[in-house]
Coordinates of C-alpha atoms in Angstrom, one line a residue:
X1 CA -74.0 -20.0 38.1
X2 CA -77.3 -18.4 39.0
X3 CA -78.0 -16.6 42.1
X4 CA -79.4 -18.7 44.4
X5 CA -82.4 -17.9 46.5
X6 CA -81.4 -16.4 50.0
X7 CA -84.3 -18.5 51.4
X8 CA -83.8 -21.3 49.7
X9 CA -80.0 -21.4 50.8
X10 CA -80.1 -22.5 54.4
X11 CA -82.0 -25.5 53.3
X12 CA -79.2 -27.3 51.8
X13 CA -76.5 -26.7 54.5
X14 CA -78.5 -27.0 57.6
X15 CA -79.0 -30.7 56.0
X16 CA -76.0 -30.7 54.9
X17 CA -74.6 -30.0 58.6
X18 CA -77.2 -31.8 60.6
X19 CA -75.7 -35.0 57.6
X20 CA -72.1 -34.5 59.0
X21 CA -72.4 -34.1 62.1
X22 CA -70.3 -31.1 62.9
X23 CA -70.4 -32.3 66.4
X24 CA -67.8 -33.4 68.7
X25 CA -66.7 -37.1 70.1
X26 CA -66.4 -39.0 73.1
X27 CA -63.9 -40.9 74.4
X28 CA -65.0 -45.0 74.3
X29 CA -64.1 -44.9 78.6
X30 CA -65.8 -42.2 80.1
X31 CA -64.0 -42.0 83.0
X32 CA -60.9 -41.3 80.5
X33 CA -62.4 -37.8 79.7
X34 CA -63.4 -36.9 83.3
X35 CA -60.9 -34.5 83.5
X36 CA -60.3 -33.4 80.1
X37 CA -62.0 -29.7 80.0
X38 CA -64.0 -28.8 77.1
X39 CA -63.1 -29.2 73.9
X40 CA -64.2 -26.3 71.3
X41 CA -63.7 -26.1 67.0
X42 CA -64.6 -24.2 64.6
X43 CA -65.0 -25.1 61.3
X44 CA -66.5 -22.5 57.7
X45 CA -68.8 -24.1 55.4
X46 CA -68.6 -23.6 52.0
X47 CA -71.4 -24.0 48.9
X48 CA -70.7 -23.8 45.2
X49 CA -67.5 -22.7 46.4
X50 CA -68.8 -19.4 48.3
X51 CA -68.5 -18.8 51.9
X52 CA -72.3 -19.6 53.6
X53 CA -71.9 -20.5 57.4
X54 CA -69.5 -20.5 60.4
X55 CA -69.9 -22.9 62.6
X56 CA -68.7 -23.3 66.6
X57 CA -69.1 -26.5 68.5
X58 CA -68.2 -27.8 72.2
X59 CA -67.9 -31.0 73.6
X60 CA -68.2 -31.0 77.4
X61 CA -67.9 -34.7 79.5
X62 CA -68.1 -34.6 83.3
X63 CA -68.6 -38.4 84.4
X64 CA -70.9 -40.0 83.1
X65 CA -73.0 -36.8 81.2
X66 CA -72.1 -35.8 78.1
X67 CA -73.5 -32.2 76.4
X68 CA -72.7 -31.0 72.9
X69 CA -73.4 -27.7 71.7
X70 CA -73.3 -26.5 68.0
X71 CA -73.9 -22.6 66.8
X72 CA -74.1 -22.1 63.0
X73 CA -74.6 -18.5 61.6
X74 CA -74.5 -17.2 57.9
X75 CA -70.9 -15.3 57.4
X76 CA -69.4 -14.3 54.5
X77 CA -71.4 -12.9 50.9
X78 CA -74.6 -15.0 52.0
X79 CA -74.0 -13.5 55.9
X80 CA -73.6 -9.9 53.9
X81 CA -77.2 -10.7 52.0
X82 CA -79.2 -11.7 54.9
X83 CA -79.3 -13.7 58.0
X84 CA -79.8 -17.4 59.6
X85 CA -79.1 -18.8 62.4
X86 CA -79.5 -22.1 64.4
X87 CA -78.5 -23.1 68.1
X88 CA -78.4 -27.1 68.9
X89 CA -78.1 -28.8 72.5
X90 CA -77.8 -32.6 73.6
X91 CA -77.2 -33.8 77.0
X92 CA -77.5 -37.6 77.8
X93 CA -75.6 -39.7 79.5
X94 CA -72.9 -42.8 78.6
X95 CA -73.7 -46.2 79.7
X96 CA -71.2 -48.8 78.8
X97 CA -70.1 -48.8 75.5
X98 CA -74.2 -46.6 74.5
X99 CA -75.1 -43.4 74.5
X100 CA -78.2 -42.5 75.8
X101 CA -79.8 -38.9 75.1
X102 CA -81.9 -37.5 78.0
X103 CA -82.8 -34.4 75.5
X104 CA -82.3 -32.6 72.9
X105 CA -83.1 -28.8 71.6
X106 CA -83.2 -27.1 68.5
X107 CA -84.0 -23.8 67.6
X108 CA -83.0 -21.5 64.1
X109 CA -83.8 -17.9 62.9
X110 CA -84.7 -17.1 59.2
X111 CA -85.7 -13.4 58.8
X112 CA -87.3 -13.3 62.4
X113 CA -89.0 -16.7 61.7
X114 CA -88.8 -19.2 64.3
X115 CA -88.3 -23.2 63.7
X116 CA -88.0 -25.0 67.2
X117 CA -87.6 -28.6 68.5
X118 CA -87.3 -29.9 71.6
X119 CA -87.3 -33.5 72.4
X120 CA -87.0 -35.6 75.6
X121 CA -86.3 -39.0 76.7
X122 CA -87.4 -41.5 78.6
X123 CA -86.2 -44.2 80.9
X124 CA -87.7 -46.8 78.5
X125 CA -86.6 -45.1 75.1
X126 CA -89.8 -43.4 74.7
X127 CA -89.3 -39.3 73.2
X128 CA -91.6 -35.9 74.1
X129 CA -91.5 -33.9 71.1
X130 CA -93.0 -30.3 70.6
X131 CA -92.1 -28.9 67.5
X132 CA -93.1 -25.5 65.9
X133 CA -93.9 -24.8 63.6
X134 CA -95.9 -28.6 63.6
X135 CA -95.2 -30.6 60.9
X136 CA -98.6 -30.3 59.4
X137 CA -97.6 -27.1 59.1
X138 CA -94.8 -28.2 56.9
X139 CA -97.5 -30.4 55.0
X140 CA -96.0 -34.0 56.4
X141 CA -97.0 -36.5 57.9
X142 CA -96.5 -36.5 62.1
X143 CA -93.7 -39.2 63.3
X144 CA -95.6 -42.0 65.2
X145 CA -94.7 -42.7 68.6
X146 CA -93.6 -46.5 67.6
X147 CA -91.1 -45.3 65.2
X148 CA -89.6 -42.6 67.3
X149 CA -88.8 -45.1 70.6
X150 CA -85.4 -46.5 70.6
X151 CA -83.9 -43.5 68.3
X152 CA -81.0 -41.0 68.8
X153 CA -80.9 -37.4 68.3
X154 CA -78.5 -36.3 65.0
X155 CA -75.9 -34.8 67.2
X156 CA -75.4 -38.3 70.0
X157 CA -75.9 -40.0 66.6
X158 CA -72.9 -38.4 64.8
X159 CA -71.2 -38.9 68.8
X160 CA -71.8 -42.4 68.4
X161 CA -70.2 -43.3 65.2
X162 CA -66.4 -41.3 67.0
X163 CA -67.1 -43.1 69.6
X164 CA -66.8 -46.6 67.7
X165 CA -64.1 -44.9 65.9
X166 CA -62.0 -44.0 68.9
X167 CA -62.1 -46.9 70.0
X168 CA -61.1 -48.8 66.4
X169 CA -64.4 -50.1 65.6
X170 CA -64.3 -48.8 62.5
X171 CA -67.4 -46.4 60.4
X172 CA -69.4 -49.5 59.6
X173 CA -72.9 -49.1 61.6
X174 CA -76.2 -48.2 61.5
X175 CA -78.2 -45.8 63.9
X176 CA -82.0 -44.6 64.2
X177 CA -82.8 -41.0 64.0
X178 CA -85.2 -38.4 64.6
X179 CA -84.9 -35.3 64.4
X180 CA -88.6 -34.1 66.0
X181 CA -90.1 -33.9 62.1
X182 CA -88.0 -36.9 60.4
X183 CA -87.0 -40.5 60.8
X184 CA -84.2 -41.8 59.4
X185 CA -81.5 -44.0 59.6
X186 CA -78.3 -43.0 59.5
X187 CA -76.0 -45.5 57.3
X188 CA -72.1 -44.8 57.7
X189 CA -69.4 -47.3 55.6
X190 CA -65.5 -47.2 55.8
X191 CA -63.7 -45.6 53.2
X192 CA -60.1 -45.7 54.9
X193 CA -57.3 -43.7 55.7
X194 CA -56.7 -40.7 53.6
X195 CA -54.5 -38.2 53.4
X196 CA -55.9 -34.5 53.3
X197 CA -54.1 -31.7 51.5
X198 CA -53.1 -28.5 52.9
X199 CA -54.9 -25.6 52.4
X200 CA -55.6 -21.9 53.3
X201 CA -59.0 -22.7 54.9
X202 CA -58.3 -25.5 57.0
X203 CA -55.8 -26.1 60.2
X204 CA -55.2 -29.7 59.5
X205 CA -53.3 -30.9 56.9
X206 CA -52.5 -34.8 57.3
X207 CA -53.6 -38.8 57.5
X208 CA -57.6 -38.9 58.6
X209 CA -60.3 -41.4 58.6
X210 CA -62.8 -41.2 55.8
X211 CA -66.4 -42.2 56.3
X212 CA -68.9 -42.3 54.1
X213 CA -72.9 -41.5 55.7
X214 CA -75.7 -42.2 53.6
X215 CA -79.4 -42.1 54.7
X216 CA -82.4 -44.5 54.4
X217 CA -86.3 -42.5 54.8
X218 CA -88.4 -44.5 57.4
X219 CA -91.1 -41.5 58.4
X220 CA -92.4 -37.8 58.4
X221 CA -91.1 -36.6 55.0
X222 CA -93.4 -34.3 53.1
X223 CA -96.4 -35.4 51.1
X224 CA -95.1 -33.3 48.3
X225 CA -91.3 -32.6 48.0
X226 CA -90.6 -28.7 46.4
X227 CA -88.2 -29.5 43.4
X228 CA -84.6 -27.9 44.0
X229 CA -84.4 -29.0 48.2
X230 CA -81.5 -30.6 49.3
X231 CA -83.7 -32.3 52.5
X232 CA -87.1 -32.7 50.7
X233 CA -85.4 -34.5 47.0
X234 CA -88.8 -36.3 44.9
X235 CA -87.5 -39.2 46.8
X236 CA -85.3 -38.5 49.8
X237 CA -83.4 -41.9 49.2
X238 CA -81.9 -40.0 46.3
X239 CA -79.9 -37.4 48.8
X240 CA -76.4 -37.4 47.7
X241 CA -74.0 -39.4 50.5
X242 CA -71.7 -37.3 52.8
X243 CA -67.9 -38.2 53.3
X244 CA -66.6 -37.1 56.7
X245 CA -62.8 -37.5 57.7
X246 CA -61.9 -37.9 61.1
X247 CA -58.3 -37.0 63.0
X248 CA -57.3 -37.1 66.3
X249 CA -56.7 -33.5 66.6
X250 CA -57.7 -32.0 70.0
X251 CA -55.6 -33.6 73.3
X252 CA -57.3 -36.1 74.9
X253 CA -59.9 -37.2 72.7
X254 CA -60.7 -39.5 69.6
X255 CA -60.4 -38.1 65.5
X256 CA -63.0 -35.0 65.5
X257 CA -63.9 -33.9 62.2
X258 CA -61.9 -32.4 59.7
X259 CA -63.2 -32.5 56.2
X260 CA -66.5 -32.8 54.9
X261 CA -67.6 -32.7 51.9
X262 CA -71.4 -33.3 50.0
X263 CA -73.3 -32.1 47.0
X264 CA -76.3 -30.2 46.7
X265 CA -78.6 -28.6 44.4
X266 CA -76.8 -25.2 44.4
X267 CA -73.0 -26.3 43.8
X268 CA -70.2 -28.5 46.2
X269 CA -70.1 -28.4 50.0
X270 CA -67.3 -28.5 51.7
X271 CA -66.4 -27.6 55.3
X272 CA -63.0 -26.8 56.4
X273 CA -61.9 -27.3 59.7
X274 CA -61.0 -23.4 61.1
X275 CA -59.7 -23.7 64.7
X276 CA -59.5 -26.7 67.8
X277 CA -58.8 -25.7 71.4
X278 CA -57.2 -28.2 73.2
X279 CA -54.9 -29.6 69.9
X280 CA -53.4 -32.9 70.3
X281 CA -49.5 -32.4 71.6
X282 CA -48.8 -35.8 69.3
X283 CA -49.0 -35.1 66.0
X284 CA -48.3 -38.3 64.7
X285 CA -51.7 -39.0 62.6
X286 CA -51.7 -34.8 60.9
X287 CA -50.4 -31.8 61.2
X288 CA -51.9 -29.2 62.4
X289 CA -50.5 -26.3 60.8
X290 CA -51.5 -22.5 61.1
X291 CA -53.8 -21.3 58.4
X292 CA -52.4 -19.2 55.3
X293 CA -52.9 -15.2 55.8

């Protein structure tokens, strides 16, 4: 297998994480979670069979407010070649059956070069945007304000899906997403209940709900897309779908992501759950074996 360029590898991995939404869900009723302690989960990302990223995620809900934090850093062989890190934070509100983000921030560093996004949401669904570097430097058209209005950030979009799965509404839904540079729809569809086999890479094995995530590009994509980039293929609609498995593995919470699979120009992308606290006491939906040594 040819050795991938270290500057190009984070693009498919970061996009896969965004697509899969390695974040943690809300219960159908926020009041049911008001006394629950924050839930934390860790994941390991493999690209082409090579360890690429270690991910930490946290969800905290107090009353009608939620906070999600997701951090990813290069690990394993890739981490020894170069350092890359990204941190995302979303604050928002639960309004009945809806999630209303208040702010979303994402920062990343690749070889000392920062890329930052800050989204602030107004009461009418309008979005104030701060992006560095600006879209023009990426050779892309800015997303018009009319297309930003009424959208979710990527973390809240996945939380919305998990909120619905926890309420037994299933995966099927389409959600408008704006990440500060791109406007797209995340299209979730039901695959069904599947068995996740035991693996020395994961702490989960058992029955999980499988959802498929696809994308409908709307605006903000590069005018000329370089070949060989997961996120910027010649046609953004050609981006491969993401399969996401969900299972109830945390005490007091609905199903969380336990596995993710997709494809990239550098090989398969597989994400394993490596730890979760607090663990579920009721394991009828799936076992939580200890990782193999």
